[in-house]
Coordinates of C-alpha atoms and ligand atoms in Angstrom, one line a residue:
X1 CA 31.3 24.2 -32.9
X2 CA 28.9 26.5 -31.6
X3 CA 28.9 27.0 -27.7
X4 CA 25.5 25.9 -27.0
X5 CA 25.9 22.9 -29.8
X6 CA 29.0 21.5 -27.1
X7 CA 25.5 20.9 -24.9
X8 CA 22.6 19.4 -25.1
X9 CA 20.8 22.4 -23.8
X10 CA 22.1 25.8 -22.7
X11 CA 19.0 28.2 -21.4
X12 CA 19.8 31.6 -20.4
X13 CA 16.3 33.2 -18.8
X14 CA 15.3 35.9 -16.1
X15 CA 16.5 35.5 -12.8
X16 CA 13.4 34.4 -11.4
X17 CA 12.8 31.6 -13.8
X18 CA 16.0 29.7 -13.4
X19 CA 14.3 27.9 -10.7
X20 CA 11.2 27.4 -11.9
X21 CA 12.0 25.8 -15.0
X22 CA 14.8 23.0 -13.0
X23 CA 12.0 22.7 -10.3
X24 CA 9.7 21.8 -13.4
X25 CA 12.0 19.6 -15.2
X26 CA 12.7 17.6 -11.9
X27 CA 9.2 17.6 -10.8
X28 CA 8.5 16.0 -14.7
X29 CA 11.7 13.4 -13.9
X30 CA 10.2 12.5 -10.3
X31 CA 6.2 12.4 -12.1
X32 CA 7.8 9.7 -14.6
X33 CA 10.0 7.6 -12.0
X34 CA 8.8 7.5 -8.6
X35 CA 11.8 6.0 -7.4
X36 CA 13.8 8.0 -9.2
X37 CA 17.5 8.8 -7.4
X38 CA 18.3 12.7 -7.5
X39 CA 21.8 13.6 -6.7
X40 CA 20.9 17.6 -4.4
X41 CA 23.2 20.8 -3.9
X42 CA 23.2 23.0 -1.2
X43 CA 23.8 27.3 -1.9
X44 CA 22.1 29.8 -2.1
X45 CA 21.4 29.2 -5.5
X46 CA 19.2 26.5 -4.4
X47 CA 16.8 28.1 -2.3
X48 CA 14.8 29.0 -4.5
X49 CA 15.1 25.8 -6.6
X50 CA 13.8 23.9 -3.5
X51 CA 11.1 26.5 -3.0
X52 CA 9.6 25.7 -6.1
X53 CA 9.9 22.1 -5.8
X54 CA 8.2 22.0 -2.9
X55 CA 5.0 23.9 -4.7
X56 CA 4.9 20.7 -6.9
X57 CA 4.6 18.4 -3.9
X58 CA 2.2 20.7 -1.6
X59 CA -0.1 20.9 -5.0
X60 CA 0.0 17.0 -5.4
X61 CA 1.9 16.5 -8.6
X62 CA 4.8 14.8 -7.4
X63 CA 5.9 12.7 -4.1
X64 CA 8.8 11.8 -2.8
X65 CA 7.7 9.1 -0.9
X66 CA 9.8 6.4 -2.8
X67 CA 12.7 9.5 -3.9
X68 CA 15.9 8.5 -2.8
X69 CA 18.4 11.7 -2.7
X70 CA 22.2 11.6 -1.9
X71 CA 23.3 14.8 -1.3
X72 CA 26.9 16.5 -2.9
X73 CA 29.1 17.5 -0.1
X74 CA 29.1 17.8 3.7
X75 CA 32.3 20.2 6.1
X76 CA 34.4 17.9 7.3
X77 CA 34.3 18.3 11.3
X78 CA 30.9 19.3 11.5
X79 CA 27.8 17.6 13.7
X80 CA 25.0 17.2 11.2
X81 CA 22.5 18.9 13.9
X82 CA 24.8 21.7 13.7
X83 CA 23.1 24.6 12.1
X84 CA 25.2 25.6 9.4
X85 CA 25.7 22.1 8.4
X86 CA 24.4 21.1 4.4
X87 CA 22.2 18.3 6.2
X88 CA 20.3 21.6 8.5
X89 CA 20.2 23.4 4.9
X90 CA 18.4 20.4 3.3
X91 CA 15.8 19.3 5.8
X92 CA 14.9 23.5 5.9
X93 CA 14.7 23.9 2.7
X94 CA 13.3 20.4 1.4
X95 CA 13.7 18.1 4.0
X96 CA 11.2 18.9 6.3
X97 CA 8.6 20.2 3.7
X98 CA 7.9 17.0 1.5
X99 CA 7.4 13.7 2.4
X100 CA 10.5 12.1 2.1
X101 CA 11.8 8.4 3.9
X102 CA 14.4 9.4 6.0
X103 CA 15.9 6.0 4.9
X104 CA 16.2 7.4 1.4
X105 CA 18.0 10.3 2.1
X106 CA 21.9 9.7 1.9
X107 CA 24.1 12.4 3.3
X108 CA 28.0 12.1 4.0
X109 CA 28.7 12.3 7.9
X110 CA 31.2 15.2 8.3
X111 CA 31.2 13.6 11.6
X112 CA 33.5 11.1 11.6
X113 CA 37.0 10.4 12.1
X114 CA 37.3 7.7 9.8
X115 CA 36.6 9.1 6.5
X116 CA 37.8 7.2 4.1
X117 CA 35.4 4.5 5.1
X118 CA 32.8 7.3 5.2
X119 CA 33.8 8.1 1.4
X120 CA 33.8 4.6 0.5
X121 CA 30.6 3.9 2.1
X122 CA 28.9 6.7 0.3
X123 CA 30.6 5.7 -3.3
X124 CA 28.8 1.9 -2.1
X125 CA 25.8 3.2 -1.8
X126 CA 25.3 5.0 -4.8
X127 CA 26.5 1.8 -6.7
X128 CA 24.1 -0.2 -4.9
X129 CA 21.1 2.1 -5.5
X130 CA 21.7 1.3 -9.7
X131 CA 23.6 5.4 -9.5
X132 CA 22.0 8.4 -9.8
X133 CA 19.5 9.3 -12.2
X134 CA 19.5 13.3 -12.3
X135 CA 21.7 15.0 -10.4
X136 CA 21.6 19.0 -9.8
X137 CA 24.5 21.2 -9.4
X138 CA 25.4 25.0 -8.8
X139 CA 28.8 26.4 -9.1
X140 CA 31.3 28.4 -7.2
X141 CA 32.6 31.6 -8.4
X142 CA 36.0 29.5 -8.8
X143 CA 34.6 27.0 -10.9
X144 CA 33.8 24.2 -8.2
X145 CA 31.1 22.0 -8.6
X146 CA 30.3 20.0 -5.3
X147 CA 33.2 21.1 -3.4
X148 CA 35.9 19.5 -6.1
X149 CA 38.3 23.0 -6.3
X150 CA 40.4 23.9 -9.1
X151 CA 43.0 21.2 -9.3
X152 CA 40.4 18.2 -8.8
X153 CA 41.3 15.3 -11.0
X154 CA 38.9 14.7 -13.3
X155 CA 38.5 11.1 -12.0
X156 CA 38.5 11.7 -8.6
X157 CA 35.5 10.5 -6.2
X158 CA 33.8 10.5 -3.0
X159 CA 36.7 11.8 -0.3
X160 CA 38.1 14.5 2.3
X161 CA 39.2 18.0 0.3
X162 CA 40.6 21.0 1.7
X163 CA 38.6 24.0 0.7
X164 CA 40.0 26.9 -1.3
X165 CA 40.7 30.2 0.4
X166 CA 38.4 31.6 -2.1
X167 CA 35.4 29.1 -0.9
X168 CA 36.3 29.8 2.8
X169 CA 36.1 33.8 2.0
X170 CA 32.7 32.9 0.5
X171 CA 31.7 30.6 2.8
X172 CA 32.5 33.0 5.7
X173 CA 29.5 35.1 5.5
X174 CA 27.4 32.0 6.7
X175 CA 29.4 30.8 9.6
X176 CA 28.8 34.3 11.0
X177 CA 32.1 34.9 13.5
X178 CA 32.3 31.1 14.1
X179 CA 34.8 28.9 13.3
X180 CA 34.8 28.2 8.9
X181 CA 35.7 24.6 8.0
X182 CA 38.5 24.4 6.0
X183 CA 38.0 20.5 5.2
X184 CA 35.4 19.1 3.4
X185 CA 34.0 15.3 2.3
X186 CA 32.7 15.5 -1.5
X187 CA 31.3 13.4 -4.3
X188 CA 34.6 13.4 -6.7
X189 CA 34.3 14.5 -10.3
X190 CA 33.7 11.3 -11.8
X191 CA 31.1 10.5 -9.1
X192 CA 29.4 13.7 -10.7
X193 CA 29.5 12.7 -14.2
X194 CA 28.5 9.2 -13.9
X195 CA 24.7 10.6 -13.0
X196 CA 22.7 9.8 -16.3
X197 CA 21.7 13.5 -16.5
X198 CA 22.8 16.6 -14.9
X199 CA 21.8 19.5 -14.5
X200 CA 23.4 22.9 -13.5
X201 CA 22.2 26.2 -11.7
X202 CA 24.3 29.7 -12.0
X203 CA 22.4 33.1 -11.3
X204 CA 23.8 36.4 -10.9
X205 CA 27.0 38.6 -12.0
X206 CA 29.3 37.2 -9.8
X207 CA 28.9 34.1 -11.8
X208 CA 29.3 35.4 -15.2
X209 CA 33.1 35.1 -15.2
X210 CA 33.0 31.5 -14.6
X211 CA 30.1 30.6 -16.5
X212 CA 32.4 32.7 -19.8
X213 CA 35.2 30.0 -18.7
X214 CA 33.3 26.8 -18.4
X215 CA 31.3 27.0 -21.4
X216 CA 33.9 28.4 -23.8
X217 CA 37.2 28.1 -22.2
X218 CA 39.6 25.0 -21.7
X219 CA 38.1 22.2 -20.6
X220 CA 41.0 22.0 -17.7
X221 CA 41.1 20.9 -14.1
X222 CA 41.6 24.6 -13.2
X223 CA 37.8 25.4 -14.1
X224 CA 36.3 21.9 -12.7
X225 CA 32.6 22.8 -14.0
X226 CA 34.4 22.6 -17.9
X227 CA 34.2 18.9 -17.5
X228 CA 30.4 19.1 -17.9
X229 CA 30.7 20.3 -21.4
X230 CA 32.1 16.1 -21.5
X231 CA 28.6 15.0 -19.9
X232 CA 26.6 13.2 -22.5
X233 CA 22.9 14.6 -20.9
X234 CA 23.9 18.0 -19.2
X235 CA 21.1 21.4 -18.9
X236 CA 22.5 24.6 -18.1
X237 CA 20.5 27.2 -17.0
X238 CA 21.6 30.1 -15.9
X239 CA 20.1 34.0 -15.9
X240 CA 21.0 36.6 -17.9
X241 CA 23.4 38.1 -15.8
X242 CA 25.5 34.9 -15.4
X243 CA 25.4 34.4 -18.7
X244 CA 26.6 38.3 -19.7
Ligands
LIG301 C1 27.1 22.9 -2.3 C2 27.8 22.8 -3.6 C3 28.5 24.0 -4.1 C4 27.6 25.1 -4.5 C5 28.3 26.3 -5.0 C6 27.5 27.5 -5.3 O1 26.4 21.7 -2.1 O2 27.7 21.8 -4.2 O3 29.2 23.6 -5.3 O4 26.7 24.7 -5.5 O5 29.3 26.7 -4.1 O6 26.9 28.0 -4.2 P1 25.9 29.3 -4.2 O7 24.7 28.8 -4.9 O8 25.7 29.6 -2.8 O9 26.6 30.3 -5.0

């Protein structure tokens, strides 16, 4: 079996329109259920994802006024208000631009000491919503997807993880001298796949080698993003330099 016959779409494209087409595809998804319930990612990949969403809204397409969102992953030990928290990212980048309820936006608290019942709360909520419809992903140059590392059990869900040294080197460049969180509360792999359809982001070189291993190497809890390749509605698009 061919590589891109494992999925049900694999685009490879330029750079710059790896987020226009997902912003269009979710735009489309939102146009056709008003209500529908996107699972988000944070990166840098994202930006300009969110950029271009937001262009849908500000010209009138779409609204997100019945949306609901439930973002991937929080740090662990983090205030939300904090500025280098996923919940800052989101209302910068999205957030604060569209016309979102803040009722309908579902974020896990990295704030709390009991997190177990933060994780199970979250995992409730998503049940209770009728799951998520579409959810968008990026991917770590280790093969993460949310913050489930190499090892992740392919039926894990909603919980605290430790973050890999190679995610803390990466991660170090935002928190800028401070202090990097090593700990982390994420959506578990089998949170991830039970969205009806998925759809996943990579740009740049730095991504090609994991991109190589996910879409034709072992599917194996060392790369976490292979388990996509199991997802019965998953896009890929990634640019031409992730995908060398
Ligand atoms: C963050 C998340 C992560 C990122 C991944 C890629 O919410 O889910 O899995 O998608 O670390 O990040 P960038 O896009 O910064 O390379």
């Amino acid at each position: 079996m061919s590589v891109e016959e494992q999925f049900t779409f694999l685009e490879v494209t330029k750079a710059e329109e790896v987020a226009k087409l997902a912003a269009k595809i979710v735009a489309n998804n939102i146009k056709e259920n008003p209500k529908i319930v996107l699972g988000l990612a944070t990166g840098n990949t994202m930006i300009s994802f969110y950029r271009e969403l937001v262009k849908y809204y500000k010209k009138g397409f779409i609204s997100f006024s019945r949306v609901k969102t439930f973002n991937l992953d929080e740090y662990y030990g983090l205030d939300s208000k904090s500025k280098t928290s996923f919940r800052n990212f989101m209302n910068k980048n999205l957030f604060d631009k569209v016309d979102i309820k803040e009722k309908n936006i579902n974020f896990l608290d990295g704030d709390v000491k009991n997190f177990e019942k933060e994780c199970k709360r979250y995992e409730n909520k998503i049940k209770e919503v009728g799951g998520i419809n579409l959810q968008i992903l990026g991917i770590g140059v280790n093969g993460h997807i949310g913050f489930n590392e190499p090892g992740s059990s392919f039926t894990s869900v909603t919980r605290k993880v430790k973050l890999s040294q190679s995610t803390q080197k990466v991660n170090a460049k935002e928190f800028r001298g401070k202090e990097i969180p090593k700990y982390a509360l994420t959506m578990g792999i089998k949170t991830i796949l039970s969205a009806n359809k998925t759809i996943l982001l990579a740009i740049g070189g730095e991504k090609a080698r994991i991109i190589k291993k996910t879409l034709e190497g072992k599917i194996t809890k060392k790369v976490p993003a292979s388990v996509l390749r199991k997802h019965k509605n998953i896009l890929i698009i990634i640019d031409c330099k992730a995908g060398e």
